[in-house]
Short mmCIF file of C-alpha atoms and ligand atoms in Angstrom, two decimals:
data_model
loop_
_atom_site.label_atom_id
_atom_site.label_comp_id
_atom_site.label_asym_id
_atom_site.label_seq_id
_atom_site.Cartn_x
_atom_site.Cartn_y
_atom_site.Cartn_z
CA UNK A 118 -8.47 -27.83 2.73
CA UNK A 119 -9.21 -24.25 3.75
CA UNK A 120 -11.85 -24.35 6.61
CA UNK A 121 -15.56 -23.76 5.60
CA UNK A 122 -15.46 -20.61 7.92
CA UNK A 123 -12.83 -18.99 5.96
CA UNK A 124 -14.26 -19.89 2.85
CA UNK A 125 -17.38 -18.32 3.96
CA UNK A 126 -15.44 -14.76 5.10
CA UNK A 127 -14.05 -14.96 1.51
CA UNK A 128 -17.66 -14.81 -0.03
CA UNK A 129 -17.07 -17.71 -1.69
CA UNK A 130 -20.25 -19.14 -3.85
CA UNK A 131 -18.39 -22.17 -3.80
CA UNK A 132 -19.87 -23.33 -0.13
CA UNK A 133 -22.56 -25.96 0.04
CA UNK A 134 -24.11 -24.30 3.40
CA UNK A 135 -22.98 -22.00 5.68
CA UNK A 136 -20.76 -22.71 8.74
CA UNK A 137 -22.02 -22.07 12.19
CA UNK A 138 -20.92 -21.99 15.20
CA UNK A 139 -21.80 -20.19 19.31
CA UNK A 140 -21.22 -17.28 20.80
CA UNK A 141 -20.04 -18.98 24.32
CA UNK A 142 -20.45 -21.78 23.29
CA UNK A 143 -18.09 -23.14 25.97
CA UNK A 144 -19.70 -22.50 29.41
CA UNK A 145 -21.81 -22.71 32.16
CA UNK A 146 -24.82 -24.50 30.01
CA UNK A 147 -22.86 -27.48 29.60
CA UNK A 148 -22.76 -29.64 32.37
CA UNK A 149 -18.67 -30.72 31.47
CA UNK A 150 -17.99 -26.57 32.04
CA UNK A 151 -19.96 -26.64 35.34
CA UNK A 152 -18.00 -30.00 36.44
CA UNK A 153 -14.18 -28.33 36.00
CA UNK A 154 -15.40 -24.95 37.40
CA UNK A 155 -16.07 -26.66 40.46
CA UNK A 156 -12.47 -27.70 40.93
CA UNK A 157 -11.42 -24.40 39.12
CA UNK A 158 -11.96 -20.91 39.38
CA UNK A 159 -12.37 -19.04 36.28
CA UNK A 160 -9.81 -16.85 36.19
CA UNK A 161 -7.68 -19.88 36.64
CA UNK A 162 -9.20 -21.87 33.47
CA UNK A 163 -8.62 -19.00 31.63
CA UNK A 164 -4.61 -19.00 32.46
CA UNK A 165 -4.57 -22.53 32.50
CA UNK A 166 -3.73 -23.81 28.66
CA UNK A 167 -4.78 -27.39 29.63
CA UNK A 168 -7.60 -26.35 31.52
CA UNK A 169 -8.77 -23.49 28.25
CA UNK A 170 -7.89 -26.06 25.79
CA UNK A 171 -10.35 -28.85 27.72
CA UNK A 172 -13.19 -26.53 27.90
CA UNK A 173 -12.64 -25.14 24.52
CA UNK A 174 -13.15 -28.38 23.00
CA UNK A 175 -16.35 -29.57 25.26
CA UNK A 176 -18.59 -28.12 22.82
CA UNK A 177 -16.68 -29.39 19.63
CA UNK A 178 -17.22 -32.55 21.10
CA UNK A 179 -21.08 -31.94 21.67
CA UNK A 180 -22.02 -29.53 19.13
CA UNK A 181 -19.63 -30.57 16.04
CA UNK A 182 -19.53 -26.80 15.25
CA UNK A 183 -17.77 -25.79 12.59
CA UNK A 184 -15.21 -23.54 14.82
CA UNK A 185 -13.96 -23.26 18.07
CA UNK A 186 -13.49 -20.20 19.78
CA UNK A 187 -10.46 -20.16 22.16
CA UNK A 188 -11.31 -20.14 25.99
CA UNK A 189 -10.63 -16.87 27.94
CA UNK A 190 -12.05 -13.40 28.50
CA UNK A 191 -12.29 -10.21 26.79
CA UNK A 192 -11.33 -8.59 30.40
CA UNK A 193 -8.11 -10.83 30.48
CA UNK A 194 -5.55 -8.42 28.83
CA UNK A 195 -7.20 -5.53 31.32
CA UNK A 196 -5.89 -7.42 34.18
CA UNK A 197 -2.33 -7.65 32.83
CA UNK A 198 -2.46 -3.60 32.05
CA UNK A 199 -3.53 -3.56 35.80
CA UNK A 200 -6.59 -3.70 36.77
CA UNK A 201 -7.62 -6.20 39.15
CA UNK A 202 -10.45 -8.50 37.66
CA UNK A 203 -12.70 -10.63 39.59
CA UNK A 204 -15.91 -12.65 38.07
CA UNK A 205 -18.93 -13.02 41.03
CA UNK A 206 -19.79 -14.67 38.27
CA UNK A 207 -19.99 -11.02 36.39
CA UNK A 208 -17.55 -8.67 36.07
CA UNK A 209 -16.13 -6.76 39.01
CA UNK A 210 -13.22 -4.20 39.21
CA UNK A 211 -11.54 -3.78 42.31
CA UNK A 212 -9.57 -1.02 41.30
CA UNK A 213 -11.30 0.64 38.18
CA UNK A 214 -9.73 3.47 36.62
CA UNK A 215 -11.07 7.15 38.15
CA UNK A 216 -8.77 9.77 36.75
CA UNK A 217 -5.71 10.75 34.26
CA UNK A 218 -3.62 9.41 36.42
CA UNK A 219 -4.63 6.24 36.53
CA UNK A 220 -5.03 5.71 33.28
CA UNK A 221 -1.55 6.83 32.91
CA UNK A 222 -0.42 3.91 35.31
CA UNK A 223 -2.11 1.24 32.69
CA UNK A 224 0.77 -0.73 31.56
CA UNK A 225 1.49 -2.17 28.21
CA UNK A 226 1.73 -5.93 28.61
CA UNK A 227 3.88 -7.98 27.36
CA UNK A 228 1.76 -10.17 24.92
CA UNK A 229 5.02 -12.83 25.29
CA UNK A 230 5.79 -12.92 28.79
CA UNK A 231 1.99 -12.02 30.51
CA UNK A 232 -0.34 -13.01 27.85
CA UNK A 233 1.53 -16.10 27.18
CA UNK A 234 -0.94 -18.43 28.22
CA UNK A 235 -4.10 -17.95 25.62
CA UNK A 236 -1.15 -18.15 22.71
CA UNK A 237 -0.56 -21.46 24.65
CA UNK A 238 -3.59 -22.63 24.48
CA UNK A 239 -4.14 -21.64 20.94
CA UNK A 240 -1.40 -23.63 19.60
CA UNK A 241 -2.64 -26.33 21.69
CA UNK A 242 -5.86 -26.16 20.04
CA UNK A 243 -4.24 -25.61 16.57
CA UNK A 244 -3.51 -29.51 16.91
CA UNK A 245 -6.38 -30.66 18.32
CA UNK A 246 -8.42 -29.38 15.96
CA UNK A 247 -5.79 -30.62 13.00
CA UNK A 248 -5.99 -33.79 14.25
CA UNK A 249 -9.71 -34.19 14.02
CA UNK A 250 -8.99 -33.19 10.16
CA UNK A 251 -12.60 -31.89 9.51
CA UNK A 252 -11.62 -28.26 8.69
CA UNK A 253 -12.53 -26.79 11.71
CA UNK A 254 -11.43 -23.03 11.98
CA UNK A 255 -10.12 -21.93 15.09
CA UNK A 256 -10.78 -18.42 16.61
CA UNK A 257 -9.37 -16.07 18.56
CA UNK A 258 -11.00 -13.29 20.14
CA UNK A 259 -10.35 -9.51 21.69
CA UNK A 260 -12.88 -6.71 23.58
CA UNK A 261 -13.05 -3.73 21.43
CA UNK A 262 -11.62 -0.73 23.07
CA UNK A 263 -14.48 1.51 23.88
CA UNK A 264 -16.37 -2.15 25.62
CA UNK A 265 -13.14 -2.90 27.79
CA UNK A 266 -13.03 1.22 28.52
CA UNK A 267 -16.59 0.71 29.20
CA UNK A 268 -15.47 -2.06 32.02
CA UNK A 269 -12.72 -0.36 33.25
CA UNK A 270 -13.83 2.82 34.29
CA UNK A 271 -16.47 0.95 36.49
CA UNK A 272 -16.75 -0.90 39.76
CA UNK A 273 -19.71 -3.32 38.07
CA UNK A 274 -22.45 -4.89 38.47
CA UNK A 275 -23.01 -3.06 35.29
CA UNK A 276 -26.54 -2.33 33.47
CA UNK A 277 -26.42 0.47 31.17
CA UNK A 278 -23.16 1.71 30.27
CA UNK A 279 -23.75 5.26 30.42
CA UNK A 280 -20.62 5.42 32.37
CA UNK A 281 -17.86 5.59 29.14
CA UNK A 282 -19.43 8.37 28.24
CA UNK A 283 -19.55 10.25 31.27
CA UNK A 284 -15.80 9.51 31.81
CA UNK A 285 -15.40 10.62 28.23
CA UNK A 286 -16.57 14.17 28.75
CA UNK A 287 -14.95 14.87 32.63
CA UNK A 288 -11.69 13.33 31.18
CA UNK A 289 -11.35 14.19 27.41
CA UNK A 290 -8.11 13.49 26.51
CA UNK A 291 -7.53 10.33 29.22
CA UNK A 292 -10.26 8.73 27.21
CA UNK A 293 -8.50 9.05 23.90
CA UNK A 294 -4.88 7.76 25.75
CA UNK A 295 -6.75 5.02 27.53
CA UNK A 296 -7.99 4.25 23.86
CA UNK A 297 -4.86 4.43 22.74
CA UNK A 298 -3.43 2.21 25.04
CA UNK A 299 -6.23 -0.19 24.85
CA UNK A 300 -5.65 0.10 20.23
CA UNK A 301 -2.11 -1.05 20.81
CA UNK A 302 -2.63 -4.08 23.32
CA UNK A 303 -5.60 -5.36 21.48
CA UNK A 304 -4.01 -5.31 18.16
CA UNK A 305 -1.04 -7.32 19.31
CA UNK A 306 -2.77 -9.69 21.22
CA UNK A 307 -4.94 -10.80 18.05
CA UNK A 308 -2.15 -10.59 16.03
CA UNK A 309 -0.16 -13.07 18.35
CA UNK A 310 -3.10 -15.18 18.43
CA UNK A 311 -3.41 -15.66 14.80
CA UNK A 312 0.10 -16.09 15.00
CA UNK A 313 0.15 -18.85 17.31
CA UNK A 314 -2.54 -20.62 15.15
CA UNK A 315 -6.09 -19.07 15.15
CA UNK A 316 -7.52 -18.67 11.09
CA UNK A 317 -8.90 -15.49 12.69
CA UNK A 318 -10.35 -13.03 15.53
CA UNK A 319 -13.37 -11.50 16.86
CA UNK A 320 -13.98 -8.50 18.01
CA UNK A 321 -16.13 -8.09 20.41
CA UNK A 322 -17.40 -4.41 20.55
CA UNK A 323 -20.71 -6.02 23.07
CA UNK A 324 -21.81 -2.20 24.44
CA UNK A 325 -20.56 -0.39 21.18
CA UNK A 326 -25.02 0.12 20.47
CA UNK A 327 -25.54 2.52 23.26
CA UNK A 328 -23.78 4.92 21.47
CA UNK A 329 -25.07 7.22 19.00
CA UNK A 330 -23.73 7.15 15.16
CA UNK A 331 -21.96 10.85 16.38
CA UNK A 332 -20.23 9.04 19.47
CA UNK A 333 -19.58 5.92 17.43
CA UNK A 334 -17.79 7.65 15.40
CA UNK A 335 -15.81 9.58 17.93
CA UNK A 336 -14.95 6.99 20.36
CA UNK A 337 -14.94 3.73 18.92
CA UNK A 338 -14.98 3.40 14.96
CA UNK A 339 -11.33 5.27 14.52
CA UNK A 340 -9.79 2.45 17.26
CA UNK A 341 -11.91 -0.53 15.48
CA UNK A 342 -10.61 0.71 12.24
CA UNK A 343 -6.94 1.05 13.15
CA UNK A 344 -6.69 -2.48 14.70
CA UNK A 345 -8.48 -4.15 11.74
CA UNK A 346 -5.87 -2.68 10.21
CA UNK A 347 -3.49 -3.86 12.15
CA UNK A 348 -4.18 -7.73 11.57
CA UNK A 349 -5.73 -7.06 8.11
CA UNK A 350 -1.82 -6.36 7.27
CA UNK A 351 -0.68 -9.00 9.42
CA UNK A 352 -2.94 -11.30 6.45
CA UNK A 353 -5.63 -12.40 9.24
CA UNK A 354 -9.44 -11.76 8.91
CA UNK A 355 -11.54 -10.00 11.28
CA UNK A 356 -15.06 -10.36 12.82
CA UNK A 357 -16.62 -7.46 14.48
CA UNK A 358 -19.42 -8.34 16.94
CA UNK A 359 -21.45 -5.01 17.48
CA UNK A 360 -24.25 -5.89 20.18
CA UNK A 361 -27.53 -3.14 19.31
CA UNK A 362 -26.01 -1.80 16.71
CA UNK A 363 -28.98 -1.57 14.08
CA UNK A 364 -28.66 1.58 13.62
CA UNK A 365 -24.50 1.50 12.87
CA UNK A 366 -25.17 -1.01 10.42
CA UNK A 367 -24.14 1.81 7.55
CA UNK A 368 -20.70 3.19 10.13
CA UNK A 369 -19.88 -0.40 10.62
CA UNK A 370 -19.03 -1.26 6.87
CA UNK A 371 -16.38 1.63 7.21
CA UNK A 372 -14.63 -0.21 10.50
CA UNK A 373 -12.53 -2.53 7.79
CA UNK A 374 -14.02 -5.74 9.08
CA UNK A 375 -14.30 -8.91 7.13
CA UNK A 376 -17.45 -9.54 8.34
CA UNK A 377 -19.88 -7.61 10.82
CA UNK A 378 -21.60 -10.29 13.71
CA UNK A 379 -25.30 -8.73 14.05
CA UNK A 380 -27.98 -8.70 16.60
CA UNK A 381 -31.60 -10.28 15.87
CA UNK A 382 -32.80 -7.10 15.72
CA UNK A 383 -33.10 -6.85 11.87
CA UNK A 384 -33.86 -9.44 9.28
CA UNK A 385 -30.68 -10.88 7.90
CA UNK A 386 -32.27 -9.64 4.46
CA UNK A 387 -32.31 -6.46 5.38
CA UNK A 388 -28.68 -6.70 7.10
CA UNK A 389 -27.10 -7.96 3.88
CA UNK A 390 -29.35 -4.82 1.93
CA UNK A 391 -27.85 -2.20 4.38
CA UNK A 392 -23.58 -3.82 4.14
CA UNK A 393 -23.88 -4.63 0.72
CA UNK A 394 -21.93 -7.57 -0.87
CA UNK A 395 -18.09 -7.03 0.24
CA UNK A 396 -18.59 -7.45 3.73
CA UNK A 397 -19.55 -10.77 5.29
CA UNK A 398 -22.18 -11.28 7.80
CA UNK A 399 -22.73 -13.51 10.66
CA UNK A 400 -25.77 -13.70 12.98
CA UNK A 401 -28.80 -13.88 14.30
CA UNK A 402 -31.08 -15.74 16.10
CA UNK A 403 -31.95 -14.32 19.47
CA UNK A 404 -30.75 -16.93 21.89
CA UNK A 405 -33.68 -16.20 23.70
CA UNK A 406 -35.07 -18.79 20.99
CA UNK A 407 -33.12 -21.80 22.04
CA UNK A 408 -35.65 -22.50 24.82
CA UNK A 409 -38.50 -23.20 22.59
CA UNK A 410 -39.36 -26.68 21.47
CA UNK A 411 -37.08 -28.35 19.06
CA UNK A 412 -39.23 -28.24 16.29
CA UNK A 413 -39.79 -24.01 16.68
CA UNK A 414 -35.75 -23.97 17.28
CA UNK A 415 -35.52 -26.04 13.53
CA UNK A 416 -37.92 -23.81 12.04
CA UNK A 417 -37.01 -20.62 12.98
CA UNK A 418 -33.13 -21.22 12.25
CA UNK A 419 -34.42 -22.77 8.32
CA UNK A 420 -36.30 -19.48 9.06
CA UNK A 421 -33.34 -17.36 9.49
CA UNK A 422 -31.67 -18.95 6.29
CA UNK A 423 -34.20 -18.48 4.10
CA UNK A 424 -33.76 -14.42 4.25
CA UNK A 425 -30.57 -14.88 3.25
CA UNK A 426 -30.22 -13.63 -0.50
CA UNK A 427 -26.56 -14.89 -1.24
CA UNK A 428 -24.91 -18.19 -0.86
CA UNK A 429 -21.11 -17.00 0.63
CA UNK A 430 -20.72 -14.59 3.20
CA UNK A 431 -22.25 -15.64 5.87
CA UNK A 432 -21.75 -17.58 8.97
CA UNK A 433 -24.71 -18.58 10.96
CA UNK A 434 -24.20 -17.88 14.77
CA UNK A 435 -26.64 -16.37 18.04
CA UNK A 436 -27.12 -12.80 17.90
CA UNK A 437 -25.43 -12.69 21.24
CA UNK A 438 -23.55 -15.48 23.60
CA UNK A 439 -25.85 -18.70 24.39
CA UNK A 440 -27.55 -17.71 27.77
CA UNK A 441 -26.24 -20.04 30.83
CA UNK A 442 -29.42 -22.42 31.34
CA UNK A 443 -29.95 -22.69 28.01
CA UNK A 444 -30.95 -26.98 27.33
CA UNK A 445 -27.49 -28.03 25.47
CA UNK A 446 -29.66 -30.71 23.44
CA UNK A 447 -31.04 -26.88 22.11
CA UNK A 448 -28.26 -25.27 20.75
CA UNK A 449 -27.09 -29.10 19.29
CA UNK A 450 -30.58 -28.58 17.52
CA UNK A 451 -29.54 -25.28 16.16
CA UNK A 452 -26.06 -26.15 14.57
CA UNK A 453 -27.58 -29.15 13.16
CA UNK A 454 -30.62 -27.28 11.62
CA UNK A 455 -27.47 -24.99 9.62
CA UNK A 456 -25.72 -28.40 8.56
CA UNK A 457 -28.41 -29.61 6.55
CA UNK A 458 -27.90 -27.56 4.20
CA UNK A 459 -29.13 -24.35 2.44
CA UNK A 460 -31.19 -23.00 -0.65
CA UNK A 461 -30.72 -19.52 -0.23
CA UNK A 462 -33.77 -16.97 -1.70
CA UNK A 463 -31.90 -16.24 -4.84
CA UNK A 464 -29.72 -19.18 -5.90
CA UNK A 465 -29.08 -17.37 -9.63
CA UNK A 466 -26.64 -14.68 -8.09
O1 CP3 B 691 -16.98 -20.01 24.30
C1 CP3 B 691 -16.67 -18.81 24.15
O2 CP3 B 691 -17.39 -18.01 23.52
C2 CP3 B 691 -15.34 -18.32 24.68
C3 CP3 B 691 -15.39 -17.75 25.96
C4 CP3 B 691 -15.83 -16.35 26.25
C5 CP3 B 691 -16.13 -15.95 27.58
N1 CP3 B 691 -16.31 -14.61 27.59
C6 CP3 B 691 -16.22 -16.87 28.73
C7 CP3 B 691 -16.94 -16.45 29.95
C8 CP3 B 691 -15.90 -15.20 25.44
C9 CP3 B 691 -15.73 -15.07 23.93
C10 CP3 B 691 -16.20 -14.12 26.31
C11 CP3 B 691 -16.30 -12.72 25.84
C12 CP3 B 691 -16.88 -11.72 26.75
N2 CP3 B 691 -16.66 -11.56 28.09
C13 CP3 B 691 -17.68 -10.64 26.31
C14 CP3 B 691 -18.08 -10.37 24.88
C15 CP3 B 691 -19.20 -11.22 24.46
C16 CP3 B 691 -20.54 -10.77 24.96
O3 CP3 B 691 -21.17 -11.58 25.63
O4 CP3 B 691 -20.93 -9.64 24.65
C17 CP3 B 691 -18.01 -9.86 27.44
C18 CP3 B 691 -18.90 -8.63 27.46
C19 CP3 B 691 -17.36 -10.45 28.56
C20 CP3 B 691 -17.34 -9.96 29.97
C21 CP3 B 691 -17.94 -10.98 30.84
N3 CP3 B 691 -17.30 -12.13 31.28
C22 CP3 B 691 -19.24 -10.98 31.41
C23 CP3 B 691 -20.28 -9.90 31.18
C24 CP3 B 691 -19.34 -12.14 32.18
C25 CP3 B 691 -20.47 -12.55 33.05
C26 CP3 B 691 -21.68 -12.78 32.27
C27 CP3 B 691 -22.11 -14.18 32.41
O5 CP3 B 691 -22.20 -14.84 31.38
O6 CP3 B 691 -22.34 -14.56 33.57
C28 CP3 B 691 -18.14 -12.87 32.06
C29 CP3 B 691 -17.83 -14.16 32.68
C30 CP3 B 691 -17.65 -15.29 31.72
N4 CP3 B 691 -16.93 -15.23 30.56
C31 CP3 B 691 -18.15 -16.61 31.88
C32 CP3 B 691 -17.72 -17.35 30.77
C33 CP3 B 691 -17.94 -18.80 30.50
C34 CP3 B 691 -18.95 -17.12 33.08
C35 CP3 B 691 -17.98 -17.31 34.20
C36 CP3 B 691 -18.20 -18.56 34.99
O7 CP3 B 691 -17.84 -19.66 34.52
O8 CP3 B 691 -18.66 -18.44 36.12
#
């Protein structure tokens, strides 16, 4: 049978409650993640396809979620065009790009020979998950080109992200090639991943909010658009995580997303008002609100539920990853609160 997820990016009525499943929800608040990244560097997990496909299933063990999302990094395709990642444990560039020219020395991977190991792992994962028969949909993931410009352009720590814009008016037309280049590699790589076995990919578009609508539009709706595009042909669906992006709700139902992944910082009623009924939403609890006491974590995700006004389209999920020290019996309180079950406000539609 299809998995739930897909049935819910389908808008199918047919659904008896909504799947769910974490942003992050492999990592660092699990004590299993924290155990192997003792013995193994991050970077190294991530290339590993025994070592991704062993901490991509931790929390399908823990949480039962109703998807996994395949282990890696948005920043690891970056690296292969050649730019040297490191994770202290946040992002660092060593080499970050400056000037035309060096956005002109990006390379094009080769999804097949470089990125080899996350298709791996996927079809690795494609039987894990088929062997525990339970519909489970697998997911694989990409940055968004302006977030990984965002990164790239930058030594890091980073805070605010003013810097892609900056870079964007000193170096006009390198902006639009390194968004270019970035359009082509991310399309292939999530097309290679569904191809290798995912049911479909996320976007993740995490600094796309501090731009305006204007500068949405200009530098990173067009290169959304195209790679939806891109796997929409290739017969996969797309999620596109915008973090702070209230007010693109209205540009974001133009990017040619299946289904927009939203912030807490709107009601999911009024989220659903503002994308109407062909686009699918997923969201939204703050995941500030997974250290409160179990019974506030139940209520508030019943909570979150209740706004919702129709039964398919929708996936129930954090408004942003699961933060590190986060008490796992929390989150396993959250997807469990979703699996109950559902009455949504208006069961007539
Ligand atoms: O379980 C999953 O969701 C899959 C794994 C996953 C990771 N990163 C693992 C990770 C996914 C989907 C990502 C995406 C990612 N990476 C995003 C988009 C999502 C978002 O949060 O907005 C971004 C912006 C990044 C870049 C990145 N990587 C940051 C900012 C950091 C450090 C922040 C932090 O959490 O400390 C990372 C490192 C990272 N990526 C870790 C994990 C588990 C922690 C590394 C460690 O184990 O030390």
């Amino acid at each position: 049978m299809k998995p739930l997820l897909l049935r819910a990016l389908e808008n199918s009525d047919s659904i008896s409650r909504p799947p769910v499943w974490i942003m992050r929800q492999a990592g660092r608040y699990m004590e299993d993640y924290r155990a192997l990244r003792e013995k193994h560097d991050f970077l190294t997990v991530c290339r590993t396809p025994e070592l991704a496909v062993e901490v991509t299933m931790q929390p399908i063990r823990f949480l039962n979620p109703d998807a996994a999302i395949i282990f890696s990094d948005i920043l690891i395709p970056a690296a292969a065009m050649g730019i040297e990642v490191d994770f202290a444990p946040g992002p660092v560039m060593r080499n970050p790009i400056k000037s035309a020219a060096d956005v002109n020395a990006l390379r094009l991977p080769s999804i097949e020979k470089e990125l080899n190991f996350t298709t791996t792992a996927i079809s690795m994962m494609r039987g894990e998950l088929d062997a525990l028969s339970d519909n489970k949909a697998l997911l694989g993931f990409a940055g968004a080109p302006w977030t990984l410009a965002c990164y790239m352009i930058e030594r890091g720590p980073f805070k605010h992200f003013e810097n892609g814009l900056v870079f964007a008016q000193r170096f006009e037309k390198a902006m639009d090639s390194l968004l270019d280049k970035l359009t082509s590699v991310v399309s292939d790589y999530l097309i290679a991943q569904c191809e290798a076995g995912a049911n479909a990919v996320q976007l993740f578009d995490s600094w796309g909010g501090v731009l305006s609508t204007e500068d949405y539009q200009r530098y990173s709706l067009p290169y959304i658009r195209r790679i939806c595009e891109n796997v929409r042909r290739a017969g996969y669906p797309v999620i596109l995580y915008v973090g702070g992006s209230s007010h693109l709700l209205p540009t974001l139902v133009e990017s040619g997303a299946h289904c927009l992944s939203v912030d807490w910082r709107l009601p999911l009623d009024q989220v659903e008002k503002i994308v109407g009924s062909g686009i699918a939403v997923q969201g939204n609890l703050n995941p500030a609100h997974l250290y409160g006491q179990p019974s506030e974590i139940y209520n508030r995700t019943r909570a979150m539920l209740s706004k919702l006004e129709r039964r398919g389209g929708f996936i129930a999920n954090l408004g942003h990853g699961i933060l590190p020290t986060t008490p796992p019996e929390n989150a396993l309180q959250f997807v469990r609160a979703v699996q109950e079950g559902w009455e949504p406000a208006n069961t007539t539609r």
